[in-house]
Coordinates of C-alpha atoms in Angstrom, one line a residue:
M1 CA -20.1 0.3 -60.0
Y2 CA -20.5 -2.2 -57.2
A3 CA -21.2 -1.3 -53.6
E4 CA -22.3 -3.1 -50.5
R5 CA -23.2 -2.6 -46.9
A6 CA -24.3 -4.7 -43.9
S7 CA -28.0 -5.4 -43.6
R8 CA -30.3 -5.3 -40.5
L9 CA -30.9 -9.0 -41.2
T10 CA -28.2 -10.8 -39.3
G11 CA -25.3 -11.9 -41.5
A12 CA -26.9 -10.5 -44.7
V13 CA -25.3 -8.0 -47.1
L14 CA -27.1 -5.4 -49.2
W15 CA -25.6 -4.6 -52.5
T16 CA -26.0 -2.5 -55.7
D17 CA -24.3 -3.0 -59.0
T18 CA -24.8 0.0 -61.3
A19 CA -24.0 -0.2 -65.0
T20 CA -20.8 1.7 -65.9
G21 CA -20.0 0.5 -69.4
S22 CA -16.8 -1.2 -68.2
G23 CA -18.1 -4.7 -68.7
A24 CA -19.8 -7.2 -66.4
R25 CA -17.8 -8.6 -63.5
P26 CA -18.0 -12.4 -63.0
V27 CA -19.8 -13.5 -59.8
L28 CA -17.7 -16.0 -57.9
P29 CA -18.8 -18.8 -55.7
D30 CA -19.2 -17.6 -52.1
G31 CA -21.6 -20.1 -50.4
C32 CA -24.4 -17.6 -50.5
M33 CA -27.8 -17.1 -52.2
D34 CA -29.2 -13.7 -53.2
L35 CA -32.6 -12.1 -53.8
M36 CA -32.1 -9.6 -56.7
W37 CA -34.0 -6.9 -58.4
S38 CA -33.4 -5.3 -61.9
E39 CA -35.8 -3.4 -64.1
G40 CA -39.0 -5.0 -62.9
R41 CA -37.5 -8.5 -62.5
L42 CA -37.3 -10.2 -59.1
L43 CA -34.9 -13.2 -59.1
V44 CA -33.2 -15.6 -56.8
A45 CA -29.5 -16.4 -57.4
G46 CA -28.8 -20.0 -56.3
P47 CA -25.4 -21.1 -54.8
D48 CA -22.6 -21.1 -57.4
T49 CA -20.0 -23.7 -58.0
R50 CA -18.4 -21.8 -60.9
P51 CA -18.2 -18.2 -62.1
Y52 CA -21.4 -16.6 -63.3
L53 CA -21.3 -13.8 -65.8
P54 CA -24.4 -11.6 -65.4
Q55 CA -26.7 -11.4 -68.5
G56 CA -27.9 -8.2 -70.0
P57 CA -24.9 -5.8 -70.0
G58 CA -25.8 -2.3 -69.0
R59 CA -28.4 -3.3 -66.4
S60 CA -28.3 -2.1 -62.9
W61 CA -29.1 -4.5 -60.0
A62 CA -30.0 -4.3 -56.3
G63 CA -29.8 -7.3 -54.0
I64 CA -29.6 -8.8 -50.6
R65 CA -27.0 -11.6 -50.1
F66 CA -28.0 -14.0 -47.3
F67 CA -25.6 -15.6 -44.9
P68 CA -24.7 -19.1 -46.1
G69 CA -27.3 -21.7 -45.3
T70 CA -30.1 -19.2 -44.3
A71 CA -31.8 -18.5 -47.6
P72 CA -33.6 -21.8 -48.2
A73 CA -35.7 -21.5 -45.1
L74 CA -36.7 -17.9 -46.0
L75 CA -37.5 -18.8 -49.6
G76 CA -39.0 -22.2 -49.0
V77 CA -36.8 -24.1 -51.5
P78 CA -33.8 -26.4 -51.0
A79 CA -30.6 -24.8 -52.1
H80 CA -29.5 -27.7 -54.3
E81 CA -32.6 -27.1 -56.6
L82 CA -31.1 -23.7 -57.4
R83 CA -27.5 -24.6 -57.7
D84 CA -25.8 -22.6 -60.5
R85 CA -29.1 -21.0 -61.5
R86 CA -30.9 -17.6 -61.6
V87 CA -34.6 -18.2 -61.2
E88 CA -37.6 -15.8 -61.3
L89 CA -39.2 -15.7 -57.9
A90 CA -42.6 -16.2 -59.6
D91 CA -41.3 -19.7 -60.5
L92 CA -40.8 -20.5 -56.9
W93 CA -43.8 -18.8 -55.3
S94 CA -47.2 -18.1 -56.7
A95 CA -47.4 -15.5 -59.5
A96 CA -49.7 -13.3 -57.4
R97 CA -47.4 -13.4 -54.4
A98 CA -44.4 -12.5 -56.5
R99 CA -46.3 -9.8 -58.2
R100 CA -47.2 -8.2 -54.9
L101 CA -43.5 -8.1 -54.0
R102 CA -42.6 -6.6 -57.4
D103 CA -45.2 -3.9 -56.9
R104 CA -43.9 -3.2 -53.5
I105 CA -40.3 -2.8 -54.7
E106 CA -41.4 -0.6 -57.7
A107 CA -43.3 1.7 -55.4
A108 CA -40.3 2.1 -53.0
P109 CA -37.9 5.0 -53.2
D110 CA -34.9 2.6 -52.8
P111 CA -35.1 -1.0 -54.2
V112 CA -32.3 -2.4 -52.0
T113 CA -34.1 -1.2 -48.8
A114 CA -37.3 -2.7 -50.0
L115 CA -35.6 -6.0 -50.6
E116 CA -34.2 -5.8 -47.1
D117 CA -37.7 -5.1 -45.7
I118 CA -39.0 -8.1 -47.5
A119 CA -36.3 -10.3 -46.2
L120 CA -36.9 -9.1 -42.6
D121 CA -40.6 -9.8 -43.0
R122 CA -39.8 -13.4 -44.1
A123 CA -37.4 -13.9 -41.3
A124 CA -40.0 -12.8 -38.8
R125 CA -42.3 -15.5 -40.2
T126 CA -39.9 -18.4 -40.3
A127 CA -37.9 -20.4 -37.8
A128 CA -34.6 -19.1 -36.6
P129 CA -31.6 -20.3 -38.6
D130 CA -30.2 -23.7 -37.5
P131 CA -27.3 -22.9 -35.1
L132 CA -25.5 -26.1 -36.2
L133 CA -25.3 -24.9 -39.8
H134 CA -24.0 -21.5 -38.6
R135 CA -21.4 -23.3 -36.5
L136 CA -20.5 -25.4 -39.5
V137 CA -19.8 -22.3 -41.6
E138 CA -17.7 -20.8 -38.9
C139 CA -15.6 -24.0 -38.5
L140 CA -15.0 -24.5 -42.2
D141 CA -14.2 -20.8 -42.7
E142 CA -11.6 -21.2 -40.0
G143 CA -10.0 -23.9 -42.2
R144 CA -10.9 -26.9 -40.1
P145 CA -11.2 -30.3 -41.8
V146 CA -14.7 -31.4 -42.7
S147 CA -14.3 -34.7 -40.8
A148 CA -13.1 -33.0 -37.6
T149 CA -15.9 -30.5 -37.9
A150 CA -18.5 -33.2 -38.3
A151 CA -17.2 -35.0 -35.2
E152 CA -17.1 -31.8 -33.2
L153 CA -20.8 -31.1 -34.2
G154 CA -21.8 -34.7 -33.4
I155 CA -23.3 -35.4 -36.8
G156 CA -22.6 -38.3 -39.1
A157 CA -21.1 -37.8 -42.6
R158 CA -24.2 -38.8 -44.5
T159 CA -26.5 -36.6 -42.4
L160 CA -24.1 -33.7 -42.7
H161 CA -24.0 -34.1 -46.5
R162 CA -27.8 -34.3 -46.8
R163 CA -28.3 -31.2 -44.7
C164 CA -25.6 -29.3 -46.6
L165 CA -27.3 -30.0 -49.9
A166 CA -30.5 -28.5 -48.6
A167 CA -28.9 -25.5 -46.9
F168 CA -25.9 -24.7 -49.2
G169 CA -26.6 -26.5 -52.5
Y170 CA -23.6 -28.8 -52.3
G171 CA -21.7 -31.0 -49.8
P172 CA -19.5 -29.8 -47.0
K173 CA -16.2 -30.4 -48.9
T174 CA -17.4 -28.1 -51.7
L175 CA -18.5 -25.5 -49.2
A176 CA -15.1 -25.7 -47.5
R177 CA -13.4 -25.1 -50.9
V178 CA -15.6 -22.1 -51.7
L179 CA -15.0 -20.5 -48.3
R180 CA -11.2 -21.1 -48.7
L181 CA -11.4 -19.4 -52.1
Q182 CA -13.0 -16.3 -50.5
R183 CA -10.4 -16.2 -47.8
A184 CA -7.6 -16.4 -50.4
L185 CA -9.2 -13.6 -52.5
A186 CA -9.5 -11.3 -49.5
L187 CA -5.9 -11.9 -48.6
A188 CA -4.6 -11.4 -52.1
R189 CA -6.7 -8.3 -52.6
S190 CA -5.2 -6.8 -49.5
G191 CA -1.7 -7.1 -51.0
T192 CA -0.6 -10.4 -49.4
P193 CA 1.9 -12.2 -51.6
Y194 CA 0.5 -15.2 -53.4
A195 CA 2.7 -17.7 -51.6
E196 CA 1.8 -16.4 -48.2
T197 CA -1.9 -16.1 -49.3
A198 CA -1.9 -19.8 -50.1
I199 CA -0.6 -20.9 -46.7
R200 CA -2.7 -18.5 -44.7
A201 CA -5.9 -19.5 -46.6
G202 CA -5.3 -23.2 -46.0
Y203 CA -3.8 -24.4 -49.3
A204 CA -0.9 -26.8 -49.5
D205 CA 1.2 -24.4 -51.6
Q206 CA 0.9 -21.7 -54.2
P207 CA 0.3 -24.1 -57.1
H208 CA -2.6 -25.6 -55.1
L209 CA -4.0 -22.1 -54.8
A210 CA -3.6 -21.4 -58.5
R211 CA -5.4 -24.7 -59.5
D212 CA -8.3 -24.1 -57.2
V213 CA -8.7 -20.4 -58.2
R214 CA -8.7 -21.5 -61.9
E215 CA -11.3 -24.2 -61.3
L216 CA -13.7 -22.1 -59.2
A217 CA -13.2 -18.7 -60.7
G218 CA -12.4 -19.7 -64.3
M219 CA -9.2 -17.6 -64.6
P220 CA -5.8 -17.2 -63.1
L221 CA -5.6 -15.3 -59.8
G222 CA -3.6 -12.5 -61.3
E223 CA -6.1 -12.0 -64.1
L224 CA -8.9 -12.2 -61.6
L225 CA -7.5 -9.5 -59.4
G226 CA -6.4 -7.3 -62.3
G227 CA -10.0 -7.3 -63.6
G228 CA -11.5 -6.8 -60.2

């Protein structure tokens, strides 16, 4: 059973996914990165460009999902190095440092709160998130074109692409597609008809929505919602 709640870390979400025997749910691209805990393992989930099926059925997980573009500064690694990957934190940090965090989580009564505390500690020791990247996410999530957004932000196309790779793991056009997918899923899950969902989310038409969902989620929209 999956559950989430807002974190004390701005823009972040705390979540738990407890094994129920009903099968693992695919994790869909959302523009985010996560710090995750399961049975003594501390991992980082990089930004996805395709659906990810969690390994190890029957496992329970706790995690913190960072606001898009904020995790690389907290973790000290560019997002594109972790694209479509799940990596042990000990492979990114020193083994001793990762072990101290594992011990801290294991000793805590609630793993997800311990993860949140770790993230808050990191945030207090790093520079504040880049407001330009935050504004980029806002603009693209509103459905604005990448070129118009870049012009509004006063940043060149090459510079924007380079900064997006480091912050999000991919370029701004892919980020825009991922955010549009999430808008569409939210609308469809609320009961909005697919044709209306397509227009409101920013697709040309319903077939465009169907193609994008299949490419990014790996299955038709109806199957995706029926399995969700």
